[in-house]
mmCIF file of C-alpha atoms and ligand atoms in Angstrom:
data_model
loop_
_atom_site.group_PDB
_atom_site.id
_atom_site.type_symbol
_atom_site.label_atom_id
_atom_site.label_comp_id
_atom_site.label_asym_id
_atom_site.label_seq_id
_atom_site.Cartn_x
_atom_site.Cartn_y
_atom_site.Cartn_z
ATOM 1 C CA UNK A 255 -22.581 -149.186 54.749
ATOM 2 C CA UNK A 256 -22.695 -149.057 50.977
ATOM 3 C CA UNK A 257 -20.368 -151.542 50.284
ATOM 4 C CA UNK A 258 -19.977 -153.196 47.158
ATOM 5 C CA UNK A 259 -17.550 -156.518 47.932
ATOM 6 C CA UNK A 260 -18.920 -159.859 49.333
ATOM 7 C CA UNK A 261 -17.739 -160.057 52.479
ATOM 8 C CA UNK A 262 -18.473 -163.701 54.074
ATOM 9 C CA UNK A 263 -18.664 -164.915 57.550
ATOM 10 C CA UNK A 264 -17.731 -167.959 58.274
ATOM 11 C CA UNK A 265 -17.442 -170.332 61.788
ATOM 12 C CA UNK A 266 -14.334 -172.567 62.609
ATOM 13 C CA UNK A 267 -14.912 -175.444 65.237
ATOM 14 C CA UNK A 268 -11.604 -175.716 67.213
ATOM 15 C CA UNK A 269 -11.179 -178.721 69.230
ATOM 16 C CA UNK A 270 -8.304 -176.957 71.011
ATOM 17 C CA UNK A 271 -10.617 -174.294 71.540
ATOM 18 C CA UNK A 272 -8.433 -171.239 70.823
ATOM 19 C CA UNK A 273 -9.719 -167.726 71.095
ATOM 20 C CA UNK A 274 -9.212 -166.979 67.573
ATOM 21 C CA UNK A 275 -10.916 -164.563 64.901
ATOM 22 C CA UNK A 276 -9.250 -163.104 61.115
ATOM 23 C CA UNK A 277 -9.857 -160.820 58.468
ATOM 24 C CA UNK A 278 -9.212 -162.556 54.856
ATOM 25 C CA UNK A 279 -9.248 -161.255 51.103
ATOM 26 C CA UNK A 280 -10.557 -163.866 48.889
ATOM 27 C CA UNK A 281 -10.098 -162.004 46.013
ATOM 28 C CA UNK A 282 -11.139 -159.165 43.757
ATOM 29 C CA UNK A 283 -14.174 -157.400 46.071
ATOM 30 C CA UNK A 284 -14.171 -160.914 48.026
ATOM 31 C CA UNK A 285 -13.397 -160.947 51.724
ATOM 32 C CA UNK A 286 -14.293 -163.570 54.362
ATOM 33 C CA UNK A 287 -14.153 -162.658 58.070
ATOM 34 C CA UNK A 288 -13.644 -165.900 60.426
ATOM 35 C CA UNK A 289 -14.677 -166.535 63.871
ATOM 36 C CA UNK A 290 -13.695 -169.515 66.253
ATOM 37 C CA UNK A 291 -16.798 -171.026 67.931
ATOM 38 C CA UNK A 292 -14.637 -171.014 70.252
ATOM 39 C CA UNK A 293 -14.580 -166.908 70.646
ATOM 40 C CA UNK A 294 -18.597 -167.462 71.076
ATOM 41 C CA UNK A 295 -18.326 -169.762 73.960
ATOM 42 C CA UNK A 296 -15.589 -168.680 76.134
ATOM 43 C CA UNK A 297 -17.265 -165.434 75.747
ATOM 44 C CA UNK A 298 -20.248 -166.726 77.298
ATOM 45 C CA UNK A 299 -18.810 -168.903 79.572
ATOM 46 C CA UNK A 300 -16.702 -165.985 81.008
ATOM 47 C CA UNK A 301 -19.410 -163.614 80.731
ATOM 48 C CA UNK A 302 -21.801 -165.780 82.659
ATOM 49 C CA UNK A 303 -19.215 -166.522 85.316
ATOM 50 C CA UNK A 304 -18.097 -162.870 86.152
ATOM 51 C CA UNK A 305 -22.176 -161.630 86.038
ATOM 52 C CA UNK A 306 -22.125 -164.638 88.963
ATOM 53 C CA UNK A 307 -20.657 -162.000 91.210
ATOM 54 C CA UNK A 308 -21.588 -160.142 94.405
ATOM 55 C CA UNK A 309 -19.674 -156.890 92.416
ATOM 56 C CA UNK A 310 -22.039 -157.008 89.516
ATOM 57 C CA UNK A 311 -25.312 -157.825 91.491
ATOM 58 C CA UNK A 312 -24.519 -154.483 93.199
ATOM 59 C CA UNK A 313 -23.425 -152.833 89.758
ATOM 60 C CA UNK A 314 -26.481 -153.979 87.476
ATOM 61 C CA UNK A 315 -28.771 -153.841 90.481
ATOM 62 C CA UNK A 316 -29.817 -157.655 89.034
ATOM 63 C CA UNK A 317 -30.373 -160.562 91.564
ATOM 64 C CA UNK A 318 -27.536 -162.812 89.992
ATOM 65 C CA UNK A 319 -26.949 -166.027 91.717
ATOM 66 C CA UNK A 320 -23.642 -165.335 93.682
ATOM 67 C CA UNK A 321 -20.527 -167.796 92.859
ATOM 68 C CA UNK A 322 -17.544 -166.790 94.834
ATOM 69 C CA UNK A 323 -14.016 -168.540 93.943
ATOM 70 C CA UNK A 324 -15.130 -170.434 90.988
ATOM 71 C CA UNK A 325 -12.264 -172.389 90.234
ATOM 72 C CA UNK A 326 -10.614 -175.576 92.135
ATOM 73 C CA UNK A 327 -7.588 -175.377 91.050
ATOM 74 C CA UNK A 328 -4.738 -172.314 92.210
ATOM 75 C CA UNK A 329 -3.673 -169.742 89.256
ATOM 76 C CA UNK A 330 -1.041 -167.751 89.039
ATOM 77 C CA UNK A 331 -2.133 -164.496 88.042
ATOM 78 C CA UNK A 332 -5.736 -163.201 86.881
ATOM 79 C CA UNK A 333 -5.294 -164.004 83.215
ATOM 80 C CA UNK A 334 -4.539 -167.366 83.985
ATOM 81 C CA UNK A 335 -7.681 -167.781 85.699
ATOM 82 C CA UNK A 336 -9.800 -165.890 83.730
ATOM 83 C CA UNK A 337 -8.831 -167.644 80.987
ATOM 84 C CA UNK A 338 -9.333 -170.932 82.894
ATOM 85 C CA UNK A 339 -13.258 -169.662 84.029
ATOM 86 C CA UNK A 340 -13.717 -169.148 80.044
ATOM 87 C CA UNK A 341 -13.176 -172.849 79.612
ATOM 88 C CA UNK A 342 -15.898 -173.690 82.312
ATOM 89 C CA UNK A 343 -19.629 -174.410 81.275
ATOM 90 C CA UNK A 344 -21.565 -171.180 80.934
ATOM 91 C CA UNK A 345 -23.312 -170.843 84.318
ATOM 92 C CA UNK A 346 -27.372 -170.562 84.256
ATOM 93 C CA UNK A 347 -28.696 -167.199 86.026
ATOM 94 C CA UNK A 348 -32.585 -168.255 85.472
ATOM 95 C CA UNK A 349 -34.383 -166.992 82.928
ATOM 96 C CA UNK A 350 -34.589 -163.427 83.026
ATOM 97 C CA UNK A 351 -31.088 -163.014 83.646
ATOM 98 C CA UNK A 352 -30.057 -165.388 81.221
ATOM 99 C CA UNK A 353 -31.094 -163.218 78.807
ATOM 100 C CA UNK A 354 -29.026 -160.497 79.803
ATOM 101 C CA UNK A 355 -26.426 -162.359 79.646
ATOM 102 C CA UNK A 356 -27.194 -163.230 75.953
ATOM 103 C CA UNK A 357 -27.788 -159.616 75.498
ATOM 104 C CA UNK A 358 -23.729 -159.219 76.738
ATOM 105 C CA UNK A 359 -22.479 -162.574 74.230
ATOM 106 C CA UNK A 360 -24.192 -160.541 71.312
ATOM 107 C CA UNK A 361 -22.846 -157.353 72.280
ATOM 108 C CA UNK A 362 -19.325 -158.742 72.458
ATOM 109 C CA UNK A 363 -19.358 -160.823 69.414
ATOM 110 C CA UNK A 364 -21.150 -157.869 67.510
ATOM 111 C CA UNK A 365 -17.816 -156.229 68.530
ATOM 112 C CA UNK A 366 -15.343 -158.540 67.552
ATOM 113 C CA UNK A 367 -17.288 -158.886 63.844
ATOM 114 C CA UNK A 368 -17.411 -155.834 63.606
ATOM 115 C CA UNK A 369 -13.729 -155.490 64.396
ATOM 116 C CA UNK A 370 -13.043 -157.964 61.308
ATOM 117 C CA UNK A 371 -14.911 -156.060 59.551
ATOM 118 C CA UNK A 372 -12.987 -153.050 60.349
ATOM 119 C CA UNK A 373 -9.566 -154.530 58.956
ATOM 120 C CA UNK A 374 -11.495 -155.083 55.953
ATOM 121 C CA UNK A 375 -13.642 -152.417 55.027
ATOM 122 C CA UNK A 376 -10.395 -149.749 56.320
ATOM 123 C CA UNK A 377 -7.745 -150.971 54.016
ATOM 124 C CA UNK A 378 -5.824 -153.377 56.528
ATOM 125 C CA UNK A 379 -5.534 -156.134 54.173
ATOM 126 C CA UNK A 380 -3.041 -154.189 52.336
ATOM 127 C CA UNK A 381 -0.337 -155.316 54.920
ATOM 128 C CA UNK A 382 -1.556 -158.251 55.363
ATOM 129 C CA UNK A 383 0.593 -161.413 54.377
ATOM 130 C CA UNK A 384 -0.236 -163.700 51.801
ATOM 131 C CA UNK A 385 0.128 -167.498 52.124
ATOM 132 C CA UNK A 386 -1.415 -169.264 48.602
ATOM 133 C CA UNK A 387 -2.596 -166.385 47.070
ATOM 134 C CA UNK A 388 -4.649 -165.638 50.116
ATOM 135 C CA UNK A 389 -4.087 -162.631 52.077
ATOM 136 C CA UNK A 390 -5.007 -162.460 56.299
ATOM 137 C CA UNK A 391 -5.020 -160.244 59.505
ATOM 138 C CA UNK A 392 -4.935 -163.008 62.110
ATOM 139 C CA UNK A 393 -5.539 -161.909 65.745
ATOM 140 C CA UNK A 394 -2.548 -163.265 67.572
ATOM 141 C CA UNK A 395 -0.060 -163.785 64.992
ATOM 142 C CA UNK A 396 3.330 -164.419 66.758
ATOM 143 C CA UNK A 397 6.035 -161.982 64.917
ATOM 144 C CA UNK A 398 9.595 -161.454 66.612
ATOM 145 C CA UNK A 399 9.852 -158.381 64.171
ATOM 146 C CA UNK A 400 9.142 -155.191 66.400
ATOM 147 C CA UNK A 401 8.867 -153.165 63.320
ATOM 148 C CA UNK A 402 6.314 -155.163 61.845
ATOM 149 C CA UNK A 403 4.620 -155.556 65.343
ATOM 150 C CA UNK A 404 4.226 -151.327 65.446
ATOM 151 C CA UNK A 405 2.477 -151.873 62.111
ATOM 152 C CA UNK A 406 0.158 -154.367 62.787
ATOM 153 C CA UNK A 407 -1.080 -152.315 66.674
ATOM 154 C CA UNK A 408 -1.692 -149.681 64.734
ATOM 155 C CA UNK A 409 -4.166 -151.836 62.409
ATOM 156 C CA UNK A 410 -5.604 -153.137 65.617
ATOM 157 C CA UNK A 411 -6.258 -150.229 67.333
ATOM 158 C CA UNK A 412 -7.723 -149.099 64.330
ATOM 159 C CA UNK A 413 -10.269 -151.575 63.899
ATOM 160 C CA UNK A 414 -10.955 -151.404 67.598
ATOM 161 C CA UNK A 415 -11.836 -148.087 67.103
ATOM 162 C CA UNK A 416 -13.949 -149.131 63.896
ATOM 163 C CA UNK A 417 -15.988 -151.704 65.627
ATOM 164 C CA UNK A 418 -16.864 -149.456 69.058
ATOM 165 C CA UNK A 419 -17.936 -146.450 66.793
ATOM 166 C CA UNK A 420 -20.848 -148.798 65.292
ATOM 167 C CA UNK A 421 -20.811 -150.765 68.183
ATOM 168 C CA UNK A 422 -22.110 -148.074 70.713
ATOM 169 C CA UNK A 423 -24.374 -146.122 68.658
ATOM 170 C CA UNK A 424 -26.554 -149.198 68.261
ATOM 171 C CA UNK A 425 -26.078 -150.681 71.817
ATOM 172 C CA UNK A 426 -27.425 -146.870 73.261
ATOM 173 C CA UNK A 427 -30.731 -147.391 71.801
ATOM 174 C CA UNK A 428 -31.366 -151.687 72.321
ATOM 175 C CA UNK A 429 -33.595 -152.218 75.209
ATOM 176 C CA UNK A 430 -32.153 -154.522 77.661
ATOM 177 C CA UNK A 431 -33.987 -157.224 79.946
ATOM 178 C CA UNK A 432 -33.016 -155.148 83.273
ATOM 179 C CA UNK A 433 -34.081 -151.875 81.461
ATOM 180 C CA UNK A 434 -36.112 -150.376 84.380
ATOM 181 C CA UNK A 435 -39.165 -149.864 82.446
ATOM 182 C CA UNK A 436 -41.135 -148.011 84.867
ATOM 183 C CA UNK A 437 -38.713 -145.608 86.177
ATOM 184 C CA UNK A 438 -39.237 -143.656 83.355
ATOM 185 C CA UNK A 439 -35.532 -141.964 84.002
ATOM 186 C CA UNK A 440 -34.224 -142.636 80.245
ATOM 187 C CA UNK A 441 -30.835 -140.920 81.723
ATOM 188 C CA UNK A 442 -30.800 -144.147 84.178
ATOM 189 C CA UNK A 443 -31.592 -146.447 81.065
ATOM 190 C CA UNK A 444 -29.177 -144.979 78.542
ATOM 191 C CA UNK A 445 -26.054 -145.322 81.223
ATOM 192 C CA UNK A 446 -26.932 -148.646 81.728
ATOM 193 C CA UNK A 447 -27.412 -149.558 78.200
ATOM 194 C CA UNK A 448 -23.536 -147.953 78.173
ATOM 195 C CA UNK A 449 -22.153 -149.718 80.952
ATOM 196 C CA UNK A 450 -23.586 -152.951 79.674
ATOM 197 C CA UNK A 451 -22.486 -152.752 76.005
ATOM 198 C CA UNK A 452 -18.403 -151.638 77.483
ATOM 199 C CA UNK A 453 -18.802 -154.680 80.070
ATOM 200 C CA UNK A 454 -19.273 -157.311 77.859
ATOM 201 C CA UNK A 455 -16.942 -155.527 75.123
ATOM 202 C CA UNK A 456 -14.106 -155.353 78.381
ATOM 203 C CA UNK A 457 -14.967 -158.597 79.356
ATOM 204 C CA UNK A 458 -14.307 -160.009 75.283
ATOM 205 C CA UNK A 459 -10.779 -157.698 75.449
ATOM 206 C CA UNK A 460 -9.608 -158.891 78.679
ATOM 207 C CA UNK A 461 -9.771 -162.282 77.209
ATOM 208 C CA UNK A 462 -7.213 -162.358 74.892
ATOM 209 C CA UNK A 463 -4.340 -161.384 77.193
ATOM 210 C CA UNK A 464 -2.756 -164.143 78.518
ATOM 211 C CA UNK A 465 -0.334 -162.932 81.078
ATOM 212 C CA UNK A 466 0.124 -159.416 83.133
ATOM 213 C CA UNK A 467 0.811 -156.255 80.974
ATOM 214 C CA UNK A 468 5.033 -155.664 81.027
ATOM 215 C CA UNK A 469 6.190 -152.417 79.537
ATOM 216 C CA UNK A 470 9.453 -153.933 78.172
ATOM 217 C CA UNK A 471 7.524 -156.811 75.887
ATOM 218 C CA UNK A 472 4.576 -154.337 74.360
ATOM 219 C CA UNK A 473 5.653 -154.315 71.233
ATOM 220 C CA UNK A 474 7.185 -158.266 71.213
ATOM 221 C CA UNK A 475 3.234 -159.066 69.973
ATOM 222 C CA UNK A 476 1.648 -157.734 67.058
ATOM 223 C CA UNK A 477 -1.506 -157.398 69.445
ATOM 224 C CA UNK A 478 -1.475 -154.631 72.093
ATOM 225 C CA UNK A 479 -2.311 -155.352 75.681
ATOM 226 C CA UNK A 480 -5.935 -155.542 76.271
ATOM 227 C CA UNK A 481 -5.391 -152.989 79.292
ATOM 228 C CA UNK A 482 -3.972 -150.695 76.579
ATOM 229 C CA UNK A 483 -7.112 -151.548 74.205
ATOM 230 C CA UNK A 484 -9.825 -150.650 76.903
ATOM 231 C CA UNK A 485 -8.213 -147.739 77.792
ATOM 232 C CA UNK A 486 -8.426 -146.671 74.057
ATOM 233 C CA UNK A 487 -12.122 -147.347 73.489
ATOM 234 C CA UNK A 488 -12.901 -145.547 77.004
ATOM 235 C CA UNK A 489 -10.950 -142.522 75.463
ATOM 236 C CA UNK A 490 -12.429 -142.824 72.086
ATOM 237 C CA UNK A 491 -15.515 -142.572 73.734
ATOM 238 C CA UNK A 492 -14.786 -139.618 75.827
ATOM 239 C CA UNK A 493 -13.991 -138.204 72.047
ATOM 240 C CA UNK A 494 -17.420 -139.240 70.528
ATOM 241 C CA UNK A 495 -18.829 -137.223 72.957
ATOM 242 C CA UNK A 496 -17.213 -134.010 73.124
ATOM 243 C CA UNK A 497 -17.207 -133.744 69.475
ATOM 244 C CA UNK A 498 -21.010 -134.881 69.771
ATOM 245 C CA UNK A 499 -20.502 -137.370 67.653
ATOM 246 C CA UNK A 500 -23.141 -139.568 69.551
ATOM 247 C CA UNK A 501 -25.806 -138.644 72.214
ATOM 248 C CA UNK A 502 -25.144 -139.969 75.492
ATOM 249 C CA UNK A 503 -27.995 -138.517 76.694
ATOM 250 C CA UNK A 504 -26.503 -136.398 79.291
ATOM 251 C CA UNK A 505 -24.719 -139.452 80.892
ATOM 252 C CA UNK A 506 -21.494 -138.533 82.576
ATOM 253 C CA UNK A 507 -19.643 -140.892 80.016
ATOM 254 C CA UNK A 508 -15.898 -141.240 82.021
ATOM 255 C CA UNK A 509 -17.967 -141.764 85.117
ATOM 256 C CA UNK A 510 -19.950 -144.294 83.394
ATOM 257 C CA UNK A 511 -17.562 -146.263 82.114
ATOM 258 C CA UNK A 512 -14.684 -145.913 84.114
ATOM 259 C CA UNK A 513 -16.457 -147.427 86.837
ATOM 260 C CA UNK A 514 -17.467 -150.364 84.448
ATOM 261 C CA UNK A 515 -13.879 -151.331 83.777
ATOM 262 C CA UNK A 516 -13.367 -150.876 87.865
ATOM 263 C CA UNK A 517 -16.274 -153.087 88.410
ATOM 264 C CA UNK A 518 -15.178 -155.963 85.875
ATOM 265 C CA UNK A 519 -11.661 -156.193 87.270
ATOM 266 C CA UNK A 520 -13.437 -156.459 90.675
ATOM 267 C CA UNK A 521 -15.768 -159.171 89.200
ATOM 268 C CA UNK A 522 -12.918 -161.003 87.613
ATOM 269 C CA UNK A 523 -11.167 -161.365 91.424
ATOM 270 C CA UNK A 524 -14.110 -161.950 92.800
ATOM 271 C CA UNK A 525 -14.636 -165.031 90.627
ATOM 272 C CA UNK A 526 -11.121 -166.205 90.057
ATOM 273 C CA UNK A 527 -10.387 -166.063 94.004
ATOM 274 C CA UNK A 528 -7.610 -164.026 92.701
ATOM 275 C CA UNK A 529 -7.250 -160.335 93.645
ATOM 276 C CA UNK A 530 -5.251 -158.524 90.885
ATOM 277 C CA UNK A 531 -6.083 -154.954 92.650
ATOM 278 C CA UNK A 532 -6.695 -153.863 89.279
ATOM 279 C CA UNK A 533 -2.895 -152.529 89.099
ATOM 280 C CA UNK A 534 -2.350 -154.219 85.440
ATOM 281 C CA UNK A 535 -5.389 -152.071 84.221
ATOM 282 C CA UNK A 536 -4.193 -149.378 85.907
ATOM 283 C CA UNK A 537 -0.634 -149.167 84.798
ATOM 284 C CA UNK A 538 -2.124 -150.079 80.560
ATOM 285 C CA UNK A 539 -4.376 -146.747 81.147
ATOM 286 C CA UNK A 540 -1.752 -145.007 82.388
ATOM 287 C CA UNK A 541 0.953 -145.760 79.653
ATOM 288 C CA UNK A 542 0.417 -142.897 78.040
ATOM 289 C CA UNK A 543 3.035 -141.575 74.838
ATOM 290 C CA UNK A 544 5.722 -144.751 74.875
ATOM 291 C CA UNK A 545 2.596 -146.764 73.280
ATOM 292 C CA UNK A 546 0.859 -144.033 71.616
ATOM 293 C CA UNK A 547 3.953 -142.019 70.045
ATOM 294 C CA UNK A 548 5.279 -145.188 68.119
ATOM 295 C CA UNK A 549 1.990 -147.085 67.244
ATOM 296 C CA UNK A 550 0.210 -143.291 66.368
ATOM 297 C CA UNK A 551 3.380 -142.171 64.473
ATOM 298 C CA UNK A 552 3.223 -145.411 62.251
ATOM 299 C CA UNK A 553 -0.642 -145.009 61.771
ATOM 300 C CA UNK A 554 0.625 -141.611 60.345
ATOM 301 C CA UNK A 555 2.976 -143.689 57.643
ATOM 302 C CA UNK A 556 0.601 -145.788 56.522
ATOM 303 C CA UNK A 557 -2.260 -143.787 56.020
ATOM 304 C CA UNK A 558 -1.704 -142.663 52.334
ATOM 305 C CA UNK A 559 -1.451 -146.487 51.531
ATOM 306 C CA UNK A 560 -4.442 -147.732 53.540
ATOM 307 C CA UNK A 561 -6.068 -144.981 51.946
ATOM 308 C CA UNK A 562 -5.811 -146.326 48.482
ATOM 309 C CA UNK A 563 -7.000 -149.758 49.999
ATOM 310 C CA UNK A 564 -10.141 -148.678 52.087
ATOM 311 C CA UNK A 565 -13.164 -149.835 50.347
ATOM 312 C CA UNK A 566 -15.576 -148.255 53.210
ATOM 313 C CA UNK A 567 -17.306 -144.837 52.600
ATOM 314 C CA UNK A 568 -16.042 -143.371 55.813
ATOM 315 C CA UNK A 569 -13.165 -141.368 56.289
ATOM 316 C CA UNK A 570 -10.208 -142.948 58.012
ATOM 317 C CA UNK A 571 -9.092 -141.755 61.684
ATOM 318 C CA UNK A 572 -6.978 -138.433 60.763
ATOM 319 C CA UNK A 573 -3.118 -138.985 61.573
ATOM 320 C CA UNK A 574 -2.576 -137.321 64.992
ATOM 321 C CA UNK A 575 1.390 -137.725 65.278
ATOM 322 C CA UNK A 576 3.986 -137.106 62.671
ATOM 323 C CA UNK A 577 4.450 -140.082 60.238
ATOM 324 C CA UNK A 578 7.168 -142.583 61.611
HETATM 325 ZN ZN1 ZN B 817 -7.659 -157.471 64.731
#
């Protein structure tokens, strides 16, 4: 990326085991980007757990051991007990199969790095807060200030955005273990390639929401509803290829992956016990201009000053609303 600063990485052990990952200036062209082991794990764990499905035998067309109702214990909603399946030892799918599911932890944690990276590299750090001289963007950072809550969506958005642009290009071309080698249909290959890579990034997403999405509370977090996040990157997407921006090979790309985030809600009920009937994801898609007016309208404002700040060569996503 031509970048000049030092930009570390560096692992936190958690015994609480929080799902947590920031963005931190050091210093002058110093910048460290933190992950919680923890992210790694439950990632796995989860991953591992919802491939243990009936739904995504059928949707990768992969022999995985089936493992309905995985948990003991009754939830209350499915974010409750996905989050409680994270916390469960990663389930072995034999060999082969274990290595797709690596393929999926990479893919997801690529994402989330690369998300860091995005608040980074785009300028974020500018509105970050300082504590000791030290200034952050910490993922889940509790604010009852709506104002400042707009701000910080936008900033998240953004670096969703950031991380799937790199993200997908690179996942299109990886070989996976189920690639269908002798087929020789590289349409067939490159949709599943696509579908895998927006699986495991759903699946990572869909973990850090810990209740049901609720219109009146989206902007009482400085984090916007996962729902709302996949529905982004599916649209951003749908962007990247009509302004062929990246070659999808012909695949029919909201086909593709709209039946992906169908198929991992399914998967998620299916190994929770726990049928959501998708209606949270549907109503975050669906929300339309009361998230996208304000958080848009405030990427507007702050675009001259995260501007200045950007230290990567690209160009930053153009304001598509009015500054507000
Ligand atoms: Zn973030």
């Amino acid at each position: 990326m031509q970048l000049s600063a030092k930009i570390h990485v560096c692992l936190v052990m958690d015994k609480g085991r929080d799902f947590q990952a920031c963005a931190i200036r050091l210093g002058e062209d110093e910048y460290c980007i933190m992950i919680w082991l923890a992210a790694a794990i439950r990632t796995s764990a989860s991953i591992s757990r919802i491939l243990s499905t009936s739904v995504s035998a059928e949707f990768f067309s992969a022999d995985f051991p089936v493992s309905k109702n995985q948990l003991t214990s009754p939830m209350g909603d499915t974010f409750e007990a996905y989050a409680a399946l994270s916390l469960l030892p990663i389930l072995d799918l034999g060999t082969k199969l274990n290595e797709f599911r690596n393929q999926l932890d990479s893919t997801a944690l690529e994402w989330l790095v690369l998300h860091e990276l995005g608040h980074i590299v785009n300028g974020h750090l500018a509105l970050g807060k300082t504590v000791n001289g030290v200034t952050y963007i910490l993922e889940y950072d509790l604010e009852a200030d709506r104002n400042e809550n707009i701000t910080h969506q936008a900033l998240e958005m953004d670096a969703d955005c950031f991380a799937n642009l790199f993200c997908v290009q690179g996942a299109l071309t990886r070989r996976l273990s189920i690639d269908q080698i002798d087929t020789g249909d590289e349409g067939k290959r490159v949709e599943k390639r696509l579908q895998s890579y927006v699986f495991a990034v759903l699946a990572i997403i869909r973990g850090f929401d810990h209740a049901p999405f609720e219109i009146e509370t989206l902007f009482d977090s400085d984090h916007p509803p996962g729902g709302v996040r996949m529905g982004y990157l599916l649209a951003q997407m749908l962007v990247m290829e009509k302004e062929g921006k990246i070659d999808f090979g012909g695949v029919n790309v909201k086909e593709a992956t709209g039946k992906t985030a169908v198929s991992l809600e399914r998967a998620i009920s299916e190994a929770t016990g726990i049928d959501g009937n998708g209606g949270n994801l549907l109503a975050a898609f669906a929300i339309g201009d009361s998230f996208l007016a304000p958080v848009l309208s405030r990427w507007a404002k702050v675009y001259p000053e995260l501007n200045a700040a950007k230290i990567s060569p690209f160009k930053l996503a153009p304001p598509q609303y009015e500054p507000a």
